[in-house]
Amino acid sequence: MIGQLRELQRRRAELVERSAALRATLLEEAAPLLQKAATADRVVTALRKHPVVSAVAVGAVALAGARSLLPWLTRALTLFALLKRI
């Protein structure tokens, strides 16, 4: 009985160590994505703080009629909607 308990404790320690290593690897690999998300969050926060400036910028783009910007705006709105859900 004591032998089984020690084996379980040893196995638990191995799993905890492995989990910590996996977490560290995941954070390391996700760092670039987290930096991009932080930048996007700052942009969204700035847009929310200054809705008039945002409206003027959108109006300027609409008046310019830049069709090449339409796909980028679509992507930006999609990204905004995704980030809003997170």
Short mmCIF file of N, CA and C in Angstrom, two decimals:
data_model
loop_
_atom_site.label_atom_id
_atom_site.label_comp_id
_atom_site.label_asym_id
_atom_site.label_seq_id
_atom_site.Cartn_x
_atom_site.Cartn_y
_atom_site.Cartn_z
N MET A 1 0.83 -1.20 0.00
CA MET A 1 0.00 0.00 0.00
C MET A 1 0.87 1.26 0.00
N ILE A 2 1.89 1.29 0.87
CA ILE A 2 2.77 2.45 0.94
C ILE A 2 3.56 2.59 -0.36
N GLY A 3 3.93 1.46 -0.95
CA GLY A 3 4.65 1.48 -2.22
C GLY A 3 3.81 2.09 -3.33
N GLN A 4 2.53 1.77 -3.34
CA GLN A 4 1.64 2.34 -4.36
C GLN A 4 1.47 3.85 -4.15
N LEU A 5 1.40 4.26 -2.90
CA LEU A 5 1.26 5.69 -2.59
C LEU A 5 2.50 6.45 -3.05
N ARG A 6 3.66 5.90 -2.78
CA ARG A 6 4.92 6.54 -3.22
C ARG A 6 4.99 6.60 -4.74
N GLU A 7 4.54 5.55 -5.39
CA GLU A 7 4.54 5.53 -6.86
C GLU A 7 3.59 6.62 -7.40
N LEU A 8 2.44 6.76 -6.79
CA LEU A 8 1.50 7.80 -7.19
C LEU A 8 2.09 9.20 -6.97
N GLN A 9 2.76 9.39 -5.85
CA GLN A 9 3.38 10.68 -5.56
C GLN A 9 4.49 11.00 -6.57
N ARG A 10 5.28 9.97 -6.92
CA ARG A 10 6.34 10.15 -7.89
C ARG A 10 5.75 10.50 -9.26
N ARG A 11 4.71 9.79 -9.64
CA ARG A 11 4.05 10.02 -10.93
C ARG A 11 3.43 11.42 -10.98
N ARG A 12 2.82 11.82 -9.88
CA ARG A 12 2.23 13.16 -9.81
C ARG A 12 3.31 14.23 -9.98
N ALA A 13 4.44 14.06 -9.30
CA ALA A 13 5.54 15.02 -9.41
C ALA A 13 6.04 15.11 -10.85
N GLU A 14 6.15 13.97 -11.53
CA GLU A 14 6.57 13.97 -12.94
C GLU A 14 5.57 14.72 -13.81
N LEU A 15 4.30 14.48 -13.56
CA LEU A 15 3.27 15.14 -14.36
C LEU A 15 3.24 16.65 -14.12
N VAL A 16 3.43 17.06 -12.88
CA VAL A 16 3.45 18.49 -12.56
C VAL A 16 4.65 19.15 -13.25
N GLU A 17 5.79 18.48 -13.22
CA GLU A 17 6.98 19.01 -13.87
C GLU A 17 6.78 19.10 -15.39
N ARG A 18 6.21 18.07 -15.96
CA ARG A 18 5.94 18.06 -17.41
C ARG A 18 4.95 19.16 -17.78
N SER A 19 3.93 19.34 -16.96
CA SER A 19 2.93 20.37 -17.21
C SER A 19 3.56 21.76 -17.17
N ALA A 20 4.44 22.00 -16.22
CA ALA A 20 5.12 23.29 -16.11
C ALA A 20 5.99 23.54 -17.34
N ALA A 21 6.67 22.51 -17.82
CA ALA A 21 7.51 22.66 -19.01
C ALA A 21 6.65 22.95 -20.24
N LEU A 22 5.52 22.27 -20.37
CA LEU A 22 4.62 22.51 -21.50
C LEU A 22 4.04 23.92 -21.46
N ARG A 23 3.68 24.39 -20.27
CA ARG A 23 3.16 25.75 -20.12
C ARG A 23 4.20 26.78 -20.54
N ALA A 24 5.45 26.56 -20.11
CA ALA A 24 6.52 27.50 -20.45
C ALA A 24 6.74 27.53 -21.96
N THR A 25 6.73 26.38 -22.59
CA THR A 25 6.90 26.30 -24.05
C THR A 25 5.75 27.01 -24.76
N LEU A 26 4.55 26.78 -24.29
CA LEU A 26 3.38 27.41 -24.90
C LEU A 26 3.45 28.93 -24.80
N LEU A 27 3.81 29.44 -23.64
CA LEU A 27 3.94 30.89 -23.47
C LEU A 27 5.03 31.46 -24.36
N GLU A 28 6.12 30.74 -24.48
CA GLU A 28 7.24 31.19 -25.31
C GLU A 28 6.82 31.25 -26.79
N GLU A 29 6.10 30.24 -27.24
CA GLU A 29 5.68 30.20 -28.64
C GLU A 29 4.55 31.18 -28.93
N ALA A 30 3.79 31.52 -27.92
CA ALA A 30 2.65 32.43 -28.12
C ALA A 30 3.03 33.90 -27.93
N ALA A 31 4.26 34.18 -27.54
CA ALA A 31 4.67 35.55 -27.27
C ALA A 31 4.43 36.50 -28.44
N PRO A 32 4.80 36.14 -29.68
CA PRO A 32 4.52 37.08 -30.78
C PRO A 32 3.03 37.36 -30.96
N LEU A 33 2.22 36.34 -30.81
CA LEU A 33 0.78 36.52 -30.94
C LEU A 33 0.24 37.41 -29.82
N LEU A 34 0.76 37.23 -28.62
CA LEU A 34 0.32 38.06 -27.50
C LEU A 34 0.71 39.51 -27.70
N GLN A 35 1.88 39.75 -28.29
CA GLN A 35 2.30 41.13 -28.56
C GLN A 35 1.39 41.77 -29.60
N LYS A 36 1.04 41.02 -30.64
CA LYS A 36 0.14 41.55 -31.66
C LYS A 36 -1.24 41.81 -31.08
N ALA A 37 -1.70 40.92 -30.23
CA ALA A 37 -3.01 41.11 -29.60
C ALA A 37 -3.00 42.33 -28.68
N ALA A 38 -1.89 42.56 -27.99
CA ALA A 38 -1.79 43.73 -27.12
C ALA A 38 -1.83 45.00 -27.94
N THR A 39 -1.16 45.00 -29.08
CA THR A 39 -1.19 46.16 -29.97
C THR A 39 -2.60 46.41 -30.48
N ALA A 40 -3.26 45.35 -30.91
CA ALA A 40 -4.64 45.49 -31.39
C ALA A 40 -5.55 45.99 -30.27
N ASP A 41 -5.32 45.54 -29.06
CA ASP A 41 -6.13 45.98 -27.93
C ASP A 41 -5.93 47.47 -27.68
N ARG A 42 -4.69 47.95 -27.80
CA ARG A 42 -4.44 49.38 -27.62
C ARG A 42 -5.15 50.19 -28.70
N VAL A 43 -5.14 49.69 -29.94
CA VAL A 43 -5.81 50.39 -31.03
C VAL A 43 -7.32 50.45 -30.78
N VAL A 44 -7.90 49.31 -30.39
CA VAL A 44 -9.34 49.26 -30.13
C VAL A 44 -9.69 50.18 -28.96
N THR A 45 -8.86 50.21 -27.94
CA THR A 45 -9.11 51.09 -26.80
C THR A 45 -9.07 52.55 -27.23
N ALA A 46 -8.09 52.89 -28.06
CA ALA A 46 -7.99 54.27 -28.55
C ALA A 46 -9.21 54.63 -29.39
N LEU A 47 -9.66 53.70 -30.22
CA LEU A 47 -10.85 53.96 -31.05
C LEU A 47 -12.09 54.15 -30.20
N ARG A 48 -12.18 53.39 -29.13
CA ARG A 48 -13.35 53.53 -28.24
C ARG A 48 -13.32 54.84 -27.47
N LYS A 49 -12.12 55.31 -27.13
CA LYS A 49 -12.00 56.56 -26.39
C LYS A 49 -12.29 57.77 -27.27
N HIS A 50 -12.03 57.63 -28.58
CA HIS A 50 -12.18 58.75 -29.49
C HIS A 50 -13.08 58.36 -30.67
N PRO A 51 -14.37 58.20 -30.43
CA PRO A 51 -15.26 57.76 -31.50
C PRO A 51 -15.39 58.79 -32.63
N VAL A 52 -15.25 60.07 -32.33
CA VAL A 52 -15.37 61.10 -33.36
C VAL A 52 -14.21 60.98 -34.34
N VAL A 53 -13.02 60.81 -33.82
CA VAL A 53 -11.84 60.65 -34.68
C VAL A 53 -11.99 59.40 -35.53
N SER A 54 -12.49 58.34 -34.94
CA SER A 54 -12.70 57.10 -35.69
C SER A 54 -13.71 57.32 -36.81
N ALA A 55 -14.79 58.02 -36.52
CA ALA A 55 -15.81 58.28 -37.53
C ALA A 55 -15.26 59.14 -38.66
N VAL A 56 -14.44 60.13 -38.32
CA VAL A 56 -13.83 60.99 -39.34
C VAL A 56 -12.90 60.17 -40.22
N ALA A 57 -12.12 59.29 -39.62
CA ALA A 57 -11.19 58.45 -40.39
C ALA A 57 -11.96 57.53 -41.33
N VAL A 58 -13.01 56.93 -40.84
CA VAL A 58 -13.83 56.04 -41.68
C VAL A 58 -14.48 56.85 -42.81
N GLY A 59 -14.96 58.03 -42.49
CA GLY A 59 -15.56 58.89 -43.51
C GLY A 59 -14.55 59.30 -44.57
N ALA A 60 -13.33 59.60 -44.16
CA ALA A 60 -12.29 59.98 -45.11
C ALA A 60 -11.98 58.83 -46.06
N VAL A 61 -11.92 57.65 -45.54
CA VAL A 61 -11.67 56.48 -46.39
C VAL A 61 -12.83 56.27 -47.34
N ALA A 62 -14.04 56.44 -46.84
CA ALA A 62 -15.23 56.25 -47.69
C ALA A 62 -15.26 57.30 -48.80
N LEU A 63 -14.93 58.54 -48.47
CA LEU A 63 -14.93 59.60 -49.48
C LEU A 63 -13.81 59.41 -50.50
N ALA A 64 -12.71 58.90 -50.05
CA ALA A 64 -11.59 58.69 -50.97
C ALA A 64 -11.93 57.60 -51.98
N GLY A 65 -12.84 56.72 -51.62
CA GLY A 65 -13.25 55.68 -52.55
C GLY A 65 -12.14 54.68 -52.84
N ALA A 66 -11.30 54.46 -51.88
CA ALA A 66 -10.17 53.55 -52.07
C ALA A 66 -10.66 52.12 -52.03
N ARG A 67 -10.90 51.56 -53.18
CA ARG A 67 -11.39 50.18 -53.24
C ARG A 67 -10.35 49.17 -52.77
N SER A 68 -9.10 49.56 -52.88
CA SER A 68 -8.06 48.63 -52.43
C SER A 68 -8.05 48.49 -50.91
N LEU A 69 -8.64 49.46 -50.22
CA LEU A 69 -8.68 49.39 -48.76
C LEU A 69 -9.85 48.55 -48.25
N LEU A 70 -10.82 48.30 -49.10
CA LEU A 70 -12.00 47.56 -48.66
C LEU A 70 -11.66 46.18 -48.09
N PRO A 71 -10.81 45.37 -48.76
CA PRO A 71 -10.47 44.07 -48.16
C PRO A 71 -9.78 44.22 -46.79
N TRP A 72 -8.93 45.24 -46.67
CA TRP A 72 -8.24 45.45 -45.39
C TRP A 72 -9.22 45.89 -44.30
N LEU A 73 -10.16 46.73 -44.68
CA LEU A 73 -11.17 47.15 -43.70
C LEU A 73 -12.03 45.98 -43.26
N THR A 74 -12.35 45.11 -44.21
CA THR A 74 -13.14 43.92 -43.88
C THR A 74 -12.39 43.05 -42.89
N ARG A 75 -11.11 42.86 -43.15
CA ARG A 75 -10.28 42.06 -42.23
C ARG A 75 -10.18 42.72 -40.87
N ALA A 76 -10.03 44.05 -40.87
CA ALA A 76 -9.91 44.76 -39.60
C ALA A 76 -11.21 44.63 -38.79
N LEU A 77 -12.34 44.76 -39.45
CA LEU A 77 -13.61 44.61 -38.74
C LEU A 77 -13.80 43.18 -38.22
N THR A 78 -13.38 42.22 -39.03
CA THR A 78 -13.47 40.82 -38.58
C THR A 78 -12.59 40.60 -37.35
N LEU A 79 -11.36 41.14 -37.41
CA LEU A 79 -10.46 41.01 -36.27
C LEU A 79 -11.02 41.72 -35.05
N PHE A 80 -11.61 42.89 -35.27
CA PHE A 80 -12.21 43.63 -34.16
C PHE A 80 -13.33 42.82 -33.51
N ALA A 81 -14.17 42.21 -34.34
CA ALA A 81 -15.28 41.40 -33.80
C ALA A 81 -14.75 40.21 -33.02
N LEU A 82 -13.68 39.59 -33.53
CA LEU A 82 -13.07 38.46 -32.83
C LEU A 82 -12.48 38.89 -31.50
N LEU A 83 -11.74 40.00 -31.51
CA LEU A 83 -11.13 40.47 -30.27
C LEU A 83 -12.18 40.93 -29.26
N LYS A 84 -13.28 41.43 -29.76
CA LYS A 84 -14.35 41.88 -28.86
C LYS A 84 -14.94 40.70 -28.10
N ARG A 85 -14.99 39.53 -28.76
CA ARG A 85 -15.53 38.34 -28.10
C ARG A 85 -14.58 37.80 -27.03
N ILE A 86 -13.30 38.04 -27.21
CA ILE A 86 -12.31 37.54 -26.25
C ILE A 86 -12.30 38.42 -25.08
#
